[in-house]
PDB file of C-alpha atoms in Angstrom:
ATOM      1  CA  UNK A  20      19.088   3.459  -5.558  1.00 69.00           C
ATOM      2  CA  UNK A  21      17.689   2.443  -2.144  1.00 78.00           C
ATOM      3  CA  UNK A  22      14.018   3.218  -2.912  1.00 93.00           C
ATOM      4  CA  UNK A  23      12.098   4.004   0.297  1.00 96.00           C
ATOM      5  CA  UNK A  24      13.963   3.724   3.588  1.00 96.00           C
ATOM      6  CA  UNK A  25      12.517   3.878   7.097  1.00 97.00           C
ATOM      7  CA  UNK A  26      14.075   4.191  10.524  1.00 97.00           C
ATOM      8  CA  UNK A  27      13.906   2.666  13.024  1.00 97.00           C
ATOM      9  CA  UNK A  28      12.896  -0.910  12.141  1.00 96.00           C
ATOM     10  CA  UNK A  29      11.661  -1.679  15.639  1.00 96.00           C
ATOM     11  CA  UNK A  30      10.698   0.527  18.586  1.00 96.00           C
ATOM     12  CA  UNK A  31       9.183  -0.008  22.013  1.00 97.00           C
ATOM     13  CA  UNK A  32       7.667   2.981  23.792  1.00 97.00           C
ATOM     14  CA  UNK A  33       5.943   3.505  27.088  1.00 97.00           C
ATOM     15  CA  UNK A  34       2.550   5.188  27.164  1.00 98.00           C
ATOM     16  CA  UNK A  35       2.986   8.963  26.954  1.00 97.00           C
ATOM     17  CA  UNK A  36       6.414   8.913  25.340  1.00 97.00           C
ATOM     18  CA  UNK A  37       7.014  10.639  22.035  1.00 97.00           C
ATOM     19  CA  UNK A  38       8.958   9.612  18.978  1.00 96.00           C
ATOM     20  CA  UNK A  39       9.459  10.411  15.312  1.00 97.00           C
ATOM     21  CA  UNK A  40       9.504   7.855  12.504  1.00 98.00           C
ATOM     22  CA  UNK A  41      11.739   8.839   9.644  1.00 97.00           C
ATOM     23  CA  UNK A  42      11.194   8.135   5.959  1.00 98.00           C
ATOM     24  CA  UNK A  43      13.223   9.034   2.892  1.00 97.00           C
ATOM     25  CA  UNK A  44      12.949   8.232  -0.813  1.00 96.00           C
ATOM     26  CA  UNK A  45      15.478   8.634  -3.599  1.00 94.00           C
ATOM     27  CA  UNK A  46      13.133   8.231  -6.597  1.00 91.00           C
ATOM     28  CA  UNK A  47      12.360  11.971  -6.968  1.00 90.00           C
ATOM     29  CA  UNK A  48       8.702  11.270  -6.186  1.00 89.00           C
ATOM     30  CA  UNK A  49       6.325  14.126  -5.457  1.00 88.00           C
ATOM     31  CA  UNK A  50       3.916  12.246  -3.186  1.00 89.00           C
ATOM     32  CA  UNK A  51       4.632  10.503   0.113  1.00 93.00           C
ATOM     33  CA  UNK A  52       2.407   8.597   2.502  1.00 95.00           C
ATOM     34  CA  UNK A  53       2.222   7.107   5.982  1.00 97.00           C
ATOM     35  CA  UNK A  54       0.096   4.016   6.587  1.00 97.00           C
ATOM     36  CA  UNK A  55      -0.495   1.796   9.561  1.00 96.00           C
ATOM     37  CA  UNK A  56      -1.214  -1.900   9.285  1.00 94.00           C
ATOM     38  CA  UNK A  57      -2.921  -3.830  12.033  1.00 91.00           C
ATOM     39  CA  UNK A  58      -3.562  -7.592  11.978  1.00 82.00           C
ATOM     40  CA  UNK A  59      -6.384  -8.428   9.590  1.00 74.00           C
ATOM     41  CA  UNK A  60      -7.134  -4.785   8.813  1.00 76.00           C
ATOM     42  CA  UNK A  61      -5.127  -4.039   5.702  1.00 83.00           C
ATOM     43  CA  UNK A  62      -3.509  -0.654   5.167  1.00 91.00           C
ATOM     44  CA  UNK A  63      -4.985   2.512   6.620  1.00 92.00           C
ATOM     45  CA  UNK A  64      -3.761   5.928   5.529  1.00 92.00           C
ATOM     46  CA  UNK A  65      -2.654   8.229   8.345  1.00 96.00           C
ATOM     47  CA  UNK A  66      -1.367  11.273   6.449  1.00 96.00           C
ATOM     48  CA  UNK A  67      -0.099  11.977   2.986  1.00 93.00           C
ATOM     49  CA  UNK A  68       1.758  14.704   1.182  1.00 92.00           C
ATOM     50  CA  UNK A  69       0.754  15.145  -2.444  1.00 86.00           C
ATOM     51  CA  UNK A  70       3.706  17.432  -3.079  1.00 86.00           C
ATOM     52  CA  UNK A  71       6.475  19.193  -1.204  1.00 88.00           C
ATOM     53  CA  UNK A  72       4.989  21.789   1.129  1.00 88.00           C
ATOM     54  CA  UNK A  73       1.560  20.178   1.472  1.00 91.00           C
ATOM     55  CA  UNK A  74       0.156  17.589   3.872  1.00 94.00           C
ATOM     56  CA  UNK A  75      -3.331  16.166   4.250  1.00 93.00           C
ATOM     57  CA  UNK A  76      -5.122  13.926   6.700  1.00 94.00           C
ATOM     58  CA  UNK A  77      -5.970  10.395   5.751  1.00 91.00           C
ATOM     59  CA  UNK A  78      -8.376   7.940   7.328  1.00 88.00           C
ATOM     60  CA  UNK A  79      -6.800   7.727  10.820  1.00 94.00           C
ATOM     61  CA  UNK A  80      -4.843  10.954  11.612  1.00 96.00           C
ATOM     62  CA  UNK A  81      -5.685  11.358  15.312  1.00 96.00           C
ATOM     63  CA  UNK A  82      -2.648  11.182  17.581  1.00 96.00           C
ATOM     64  CA  UNK A  83      -0.148  11.804  14.771  1.00 98.00           C
ATOM     65  CA  UNK A  84       1.593  14.733  13.135  1.00 97.00           C
ATOM     66  CA  UNK A  85       3.703  14.831   9.989  1.00 97.00           C
ATOM     67  CA  UNK A  86       6.365  16.997   8.438  1.00 97.00           C
ATOM     68  CA  UNK A  87       7.367  17.057   4.782  1.00 95.00           C
ATOM     69  CA  UNK A  88      10.893  18.226   5.418  1.00 89.00           C
ATOM     70  CA  UNK A  89      11.837  18.405   1.731  1.00 95.00           C
ATOM     71  CA  UNK A  90      11.041  16.435  -1.403  1.00 94.00           C
ATOM     72  CA  UNK A  91      12.924  13.373  -0.131  1.00 96.00           C
ATOM     73  CA  UNK A  92      11.836  13.184   3.516  1.00 97.00           C
ATOM     74  CA  UNK A  93       8.499  12.736   5.280  1.00 97.00           C
ATOM     75  CA  UNK A  94       8.417  12.144   9.017  1.00 97.00           C
ATOM     76  CA  UNK A  95       5.643  10.904  11.312  1.00 98.00           C
ATOM     77  CA  UNK A  96       5.525  12.022  14.931  1.00 98.00           C
ATOM     78  CA  UNK A  97       3.677  10.508  17.860  1.00 97.00           C
ATOM     79  CA  UNK A  98       3.496  13.224  20.535  1.00 93.00           C
ATOM     80  CA  UNK A  99       2.071  11.055  23.339  1.00 96.00           C
ATOM     81  CA  UNK A 100       2.058   7.382  22.445  1.00 96.00           C
ATOM     82  CA  UNK A 101      -0.907   5.201  23.384  1.00 97.00           C
ATOM     83  CA  UNK A 102      -1.254   1.380  23.345  1.00 97.00           C
ATOM     84  CA  UNK A 103      -3.767   1.763  20.485  1.00 96.00           C
ATOM     85  CA  UNK A 104      -0.883   3.020  18.338  1.00 97.00           C
ATOM     86  CA  UNK A 105       0.867  -0.347  18.529  1.00 97.00           C
ATOM     87  CA  UNK A 106       1.115  -1.268  14.858  1.00 97.00           C
ATOM     88  CA  UNK A 107       3.375  -1.651  11.870  1.00 97.00           C
ATOM     89  CA  UNK A 108       3.965   1.659  10.106  1.00 98.00           C
ATOM     90  CA  UNK A 109       4.765   1.875   6.414  1.00 97.00           C
ATOM     91  CA  UNK A 110       5.988   4.848   4.483  1.00 98.00           C
ATOM     92  CA  UNK A 111       5.428   4.982   0.726  1.00 95.00           C
ATOM     93  CA  UNK A 112       6.089   7.316  -2.172  1.00 93.00           C
ATOM     94  CA  UNK A 113       4.708   7.734  -5.670  1.00 88.00           C
ATOM     95  CA  UNK A 114       5.127   9.834  -8.747  1.00 79.00           C
ATOM     96  CA  UNK A 115       2.254  11.889 -10.128  1.00 67.00           C
ATOM     97  CA  UNK A 116       0.608  12.301 -13.465  1.00 59.00           C
ATOM     98  CA  UNK A 117       0.365  10.062 -16.481  1.00 56.00           C
ATOM     99  CA  UNK A 118       2.854   7.223 -16.349  1.00 52.00           C
ATOM    100  CA  UNK A 119       4.182   8.171 -12.931  1.00 56.00           C
ATOM    101  CA  UNK A 120       1.738   6.911 -10.320  1.00 76.00           C
ATOM    102  CA  UNK A 121       3.570   3.792  -9.152  1.00 83.00           C
ATOM    103  CA  UNK A 122       3.653   3.656  -5.344  1.00 88.00           C
ATOM    104  CA  UNK A 123       6.531   2.005  -3.554  1.00 91.00           C
ATOM    105  CA  UNK A 124       6.689   1.011   0.105  1.00 95.00           C
ATOM    106  CA  UNK A 125       9.430   0.985   2.683  1.00 96.00           C
ATOM    107  CA  UNK A 126      10.208  -2.064   4.851  1.00 95.00           C
ATOM    108  CA  UNK A 127       8.139  -0.840   7.809  1.00 96.00           C
ATOM    109  CA  UNK A 128       8.608   0.131  11.447  1.00 97.00           C
ATOM    110  CA  UNK A 129       7.195  -2.238  14.051  1.00 96.00           C
ATOM    111  CA  UNK A 130       6.064  -0.119  17.033  1.00 97.00           C
ATOM    112  CA  UNK A 131       4.942  -1.458  20.389  1.00 97.00           C
ATOM    113  CA  UNK A 132       3.475   0.860  23.028  1.00 97.00           C
ATOM    114  CA  UNK A 133       3.263  -0.617  26.520  1.00 97.00           C
TER     115      UNK A 133
ATOM    116  CA  UNK B  25     -14.608   9.084  -1.718  1.00 78.00           C
ATOM    117  CA  UNK B  26     -13.415   5.902  -3.359  1.00 85.00           C
ATOM    118  CA  UNK B  27     -14.348   2.501  -1.878  1.00 91.00           C
ATOM    119  CA  UNK B  28     -12.428  -0.622  -2.880  1.00 94.00           C
ATOM    120  CA  UNK B  29     -13.729  -4.070  -2.013  1.00 95.00           C
ATOM    121  CA  UNK B  30     -11.626  -7.221  -2.389  1.00 96.00           C
ATOM    122  CA  UNK B  31     -12.628 -10.895  -2.486  1.00 97.00           C
ATOM    123  CA  UNK B  32     -11.927 -13.493  -1.296  1.00 97.00           C
ATOM    124  CA  UNK B  33     -10.222 -12.734   1.994  1.00 95.00           C
ATOM    125  CA  UNK B  34      -8.493 -16.136   1.979  1.00 97.00           C
ATOM    126  CA  UNK B  35      -7.701 -18.473  -0.898  1.00 98.00           C
ATOM    127  CA  UNK B  36      -6.027 -21.880  -0.961  1.00 98.00           C
ATOM    128  CA  UNK B  37      -4.973 -23.548  -4.198  1.00 98.00           C
ATOM    129  CA  UNK B  38      -2.947 -26.597  -5.162  1.00 98.00           C
ATOM    130  CA  UNK B  39       0.456 -25.953  -6.658  1.00 98.00           C
ATOM    131  CA  UNK B  40       0.121 -25.581 -10.409  1.00 97.00           C
ATOM    132  CA  UNK B  41      -3.487 -24.407 -10.299  1.00 98.00           C
ATOM    133  CA  UNK B  42      -4.621 -20.858 -11.044  1.00 98.00           C
ATOM    134  CA  UNK B  43      -5.671 -18.216  -8.500  1.00 98.00           C
ATOM    135  CA  UNK B  44      -8.010 -15.292  -9.125  1.00 98.00           C
ATOM    136  CA  UNK B  45      -8.559 -12.331  -6.808  1.00 98.00           C
ATOM    137  CA  UNK B  46     -11.246  -9.759  -7.567  1.00 98.00           C
ATOM    138  CA  UNK B  47     -11.691  -6.114  -6.607  1.00 98.00           C
ATOM    139  CA  UNK B  48     -14.441  -3.594  -7.218  1.00 98.00           C
ATOM    140  CA  UNK B  49     -14.216   0.177  -6.978  1.00 96.00           C
ATOM    141  CA  UNK B  50     -16.814   2.923  -6.738  1.00 95.00           C
ATOM    142  CA  UNK B  51     -15.269   6.095  -8.212  1.00 91.00           C
ATOM    143  CA  UNK B  52     -15.440   6.161 -12.006  1.00 90.00           C
ATOM    144  CA  UNK B  53     -12.641   8.772 -11.968  1.00 87.00           C
ATOM    145  CA  UNK B  54     -10.095   6.209 -10.720  1.00 89.00           C
ATOM    146  CA  UNK B  55      -7.546   5.652 -13.454  1.00 88.00           C
ATOM    147  CA  UNK B  56      -4.718   3.585 -11.991  1.00 89.00           C
ATOM    148  CA  UNK B  57      -5.035   0.139 -10.381  1.00 93.00           C
ATOM    149  CA  UNK B  58      -1.955  -1.496  -8.796  1.00 93.00           C
ATOM    150  CA  UNK B  59      -1.610  -4.894  -7.148  1.00 97.00           C
ATOM    151  CA  UNK B  60       0.754  -5.526  -4.251  1.00 96.00           C
ATOM    152  CA  UNK B  61       2.221  -8.704  -2.761  1.00 97.00           C
ATOM    153  CA  UNK B  62       3.155  -8.659   0.896  1.00 96.00           C
ATOM    154  CA  UNK B  63       5.270 -11.406   2.382  1.00 95.00           C
ATOM    155  CA  UNK B  64       5.454 -11.955   6.111  1.00 91.00           C
ATOM    156  CA  UNK B  65       7.416  -9.218   7.858  1.00 89.00           C
ATOM    157  CA  UNK B  66       7.949  -7.152   4.714  1.00 92.00           C
ATOM    158  CA  UNK B  67       6.425  -4.114   3.080  1.00 93.00           C
ATOM    159  CA  UNK B  68       3.970  -4.438   0.188  1.00 95.00           C
ATOM    160  CA  UNK B  69       5.699  -4.891  -3.152  1.00 95.00           C
ATOM    161  CA  UNK B  70       4.190  -3.667  -6.415  1.00 93.00           C
ATOM    162  CA  UNK B  71       3.813  -6.686  -8.715  1.00 96.00           C
ATOM    163  CA  UNK B  72       1.643  -5.448 -11.565  1.00 96.00           C
ATOM    164  CA  UNK B  73      -0.563  -2.484 -12.398  1.00 93.00           C
ATOM    165  CA  UNK B  74      -3.036  -1.371 -15.035  1.00 93.00           C
ATOM    166  CA  UNK B  75      -4.243   2.008 -16.217  1.00 88.00           C
ATOM    167  CA  UNK B  76      -7.771   2.862 -17.265  1.00 85.00           C
ATOM    168  CA  UNK B  77      -6.946   3.020 -20.970  1.00 84.00           C
ATOM    169  CA  UNK B  78      -5.993  -0.684 -21.030  1.00 82.00           C
ATOM    170  CA  UNK B  79      -8.191  -3.770 -20.560  1.00 91.00           C
ATOM    171  CA  UNK B  80      -5.558  -6.392 -19.768  1.00 95.00           C
ATOM    172  CA  UNK B  81      -1.888  -6.600 -18.891  1.00 94.00           C
ATOM    173  CA  UNK B  82       0.336  -9.657 -18.491  1.00 96.00           C
ATOM    174  CA  UNK B  83       3.726 -10.246 -16.924  1.00 94.00           C
ATOM    175  CA  UNK B  84       4.832 -13.867 -17.113  1.00 96.00           C
ATOM    176  CA  UNK B  85       2.520 -15.850 -14.793  1.00 97.00           C
ATOM    177  CA  UNK B  86       0.500 -12.892 -13.551  1.00 98.00           C
ATOM    178  CA  UNK B  87      -2.113 -10.859 -15.351  1.00 98.00           C
ATOM    179  CA  UNK B  88      -4.582  -8.145 -14.471  1.00 98.00           C
ATOM    180  CA  UNK B  89      -7.876  -7.392 -16.197  1.00 97.00           C
ATOM    181  CA  UNK B  90      -9.952  -4.233 -15.919  1.00 96.00           C
ATOM    182  CA  UNK B  91     -13.635  -3.724 -16.694  1.00 95.00           C
ATOM    183  CA  UNK B  92     -14.313   0.005 -16.447  1.00 92.00           C
ATOM    184  CA  UNK B  93     -18.014  -0.339 -17.158  1.00 93.00           C
ATOM    185  CA  UNK B  94     -18.552  -2.735 -14.279  1.00 95.00           C
ATOM    186  CA  UNK B  95     -15.869  -1.031 -12.153  1.00 95.00           C
ATOM    187  CA  UNK B  96     -13.970  -4.187 -11.327  1.00 96.00           C
ATOM    188  CA  UNK B  97     -10.472  -5.498 -11.845  1.00 97.00           C
ATOM    189  CA  UNK B  98      -8.911  -8.882 -11.169  1.00 98.00           C
ATOM    190  CA  UNK B  99      -5.521 -10.460 -10.545  1.00 98.00           C
ATOM    191  CA  UNK B 100      -4.831 -13.804 -12.207  1.00 98.00           C
ATOM    192  CA  UNK B 101      -1.900 -16.009 -11.198  1.00 98.00           C
ATOM    193  CA  UNK B 102      -1.323 -19.110 -13.329  1.00 97.00           C
ATOM    194  CA  UNK B 103       0.816 -22.167 -12.554  1.00 98.00           C
ATOM    195  CA  UNK B 104       0.984 -21.189  -8.902  1.00 98.00           C
ATOM    196  CA  UNK B 105       4.077 -22.014  -6.876  1.00 97.00           C
ATOM    197  CA  UNK B 106       4.620 -22.171  -3.095  1.00 96.00           C
ATOM    198  CA  UNK B 107       6.541 -18.875  -3.244  1.00 97.00           C
ATOM    199  CA  UNK B 108       3.346 -17.191  -4.459  1.00 98.00           C
ATOM    200  CA  UNK B 109       1.949 -17.665  -0.943  1.00 98.00           C
ATOM    201  CA  UNK B 110       1.482 -14.163   0.508  1.00 97.00           C
ATOM    202  CA  UNK B 111      -1.120 -11.484   1.140  1.00 96.00           C
ATOM    203  CA  UNK B 112      -2.218  -9.624  -1.985  1.00 97.00           C
ATOM    204  CA  UNK B 113      -3.722  -6.121  -1.977  1.00 97.00           C
ATOM    205  CA  UNK B 114      -5.476  -4.261  -4.740  1.00 97.00           C
ATOM    206  CA  UNK B 115      -5.713  -0.476  -4.852  1.00 94.00           C
ATOM    207  CA  UNK B 116      -7.231   2.333  -6.891  1.00 92.00           C
ATOM    208  CA  UNK B 117      -6.277   5.953  -7.305  1.00 87.00           C
ATOM    209  CA  UNK B 118      -6.850   9.021  -9.401  1.00 79.00           C
ATOM    210  CA  UNK B 119      -4.772  12.106  -9.764  1.00 64.00           C
ATOM    211  CA  UNK B 120      -7.945  14.076  -8.971  1.00 57.00           C
ATOM    212  CA  UNK B 121      -7.617  13.167  -5.275  1.00 53.00           C
ATOM    213  CA  UNK B 122      -4.057  14.318  -4.748  1.00 58.00           C
ATOM    214  CA  UNK B 123      -2.799  10.876  -5.649  1.00 68.00           C
ATOM    215  CA  UNK B 124      -4.413   9.244  -2.605  1.00 81.00           C
ATOM    216  CA  UNK B 125      -4.515   5.450  -2.880  1.00 87.00           C
ATOM    217  CA  UNK B 126      -7.474   3.386  -1.699  1.00 90.00           C
ATOM    218  CA  UNK B 127      -6.714  -0.214  -0.732  1.00 92.00           C
ATOM    219  CA  UNK B 128      -8.700  -3.396  -0.568  1.00 94.00           C
ATOM    220  CA  UNK B 129      -8.584  -5.392   2.660  1.00 93.00           C
ATOM    221  CA  UNK B 130      -6.251  -8.059   1.290  1.00 95.00           C
ATOM    222  CA  UNK B 131      -6.356 -11.708   0.223  1.00 97.00           C
ATOM    223  CA  UNK B 132      -4.224 -14.303   1.986  1.00 96.00           C
ATOM    224  CA  UNK B 133      -3.166 -16.790  -0.693  1.00 98.00           C
ATOM    225  CA  UNK B 134      -1.799 -20.196   0.287  1.00 98.00           C
ATOM    226  CA  UNK B 135      -0.345 -22.473  -2.376  1.00 98.00           C
ATOM    227  CA  UNK B 136      -0.331 -26.071  -1.188  1.00 97.00           C
ATOM    228  CA  UNK B 137       2.637 -28.116  -2.486  1.00 95.00           C
TER     229      UNK B 137
END
């Protein structure tokens, strides 16, 4: 049981390049999330998927797209990276309903855009 | 939407003393309140949580209290140890919002040996 896994762990991009961050969970959770964390700013929600087949914007969606590939996988894509997207990205998943709301985080992807 | 405020932003305590971190929330529909510990270079780790039908929950040296009337909840760490040093986040959520979580801005706790 690996929990939430993310790839890659580190990435350096040049402005304008694109990339996809991968996330997978093996806890049979319905909901998955992408957050970014900047120094001193806590966690900000980019996109989330309440259940397979649905995605919704969070607080800071501009410049990102997501795909809920199946129940296990939720990817985050940067189409044209900008220096402002330099951050640490965390994927998370949670169950739903009574007794199943615990949210668990992956180890993070540290992205630098030059 | 929900708004979660967390205080203090930084906290230093002597080893063995207690630490208390407080959060307030705005949406009375929120029904689940987790606390996370984040160590340097790692993802947030769930350490304790409480649901709206319970007023207090304990797990060894950590406890969480919830006051639904006042819309605030607190994390209590007793007999602090240097390994408790980390950033702590509170959060609130309700199934009515598609399970979206709302986070506080974090408290950096330093335990001085």
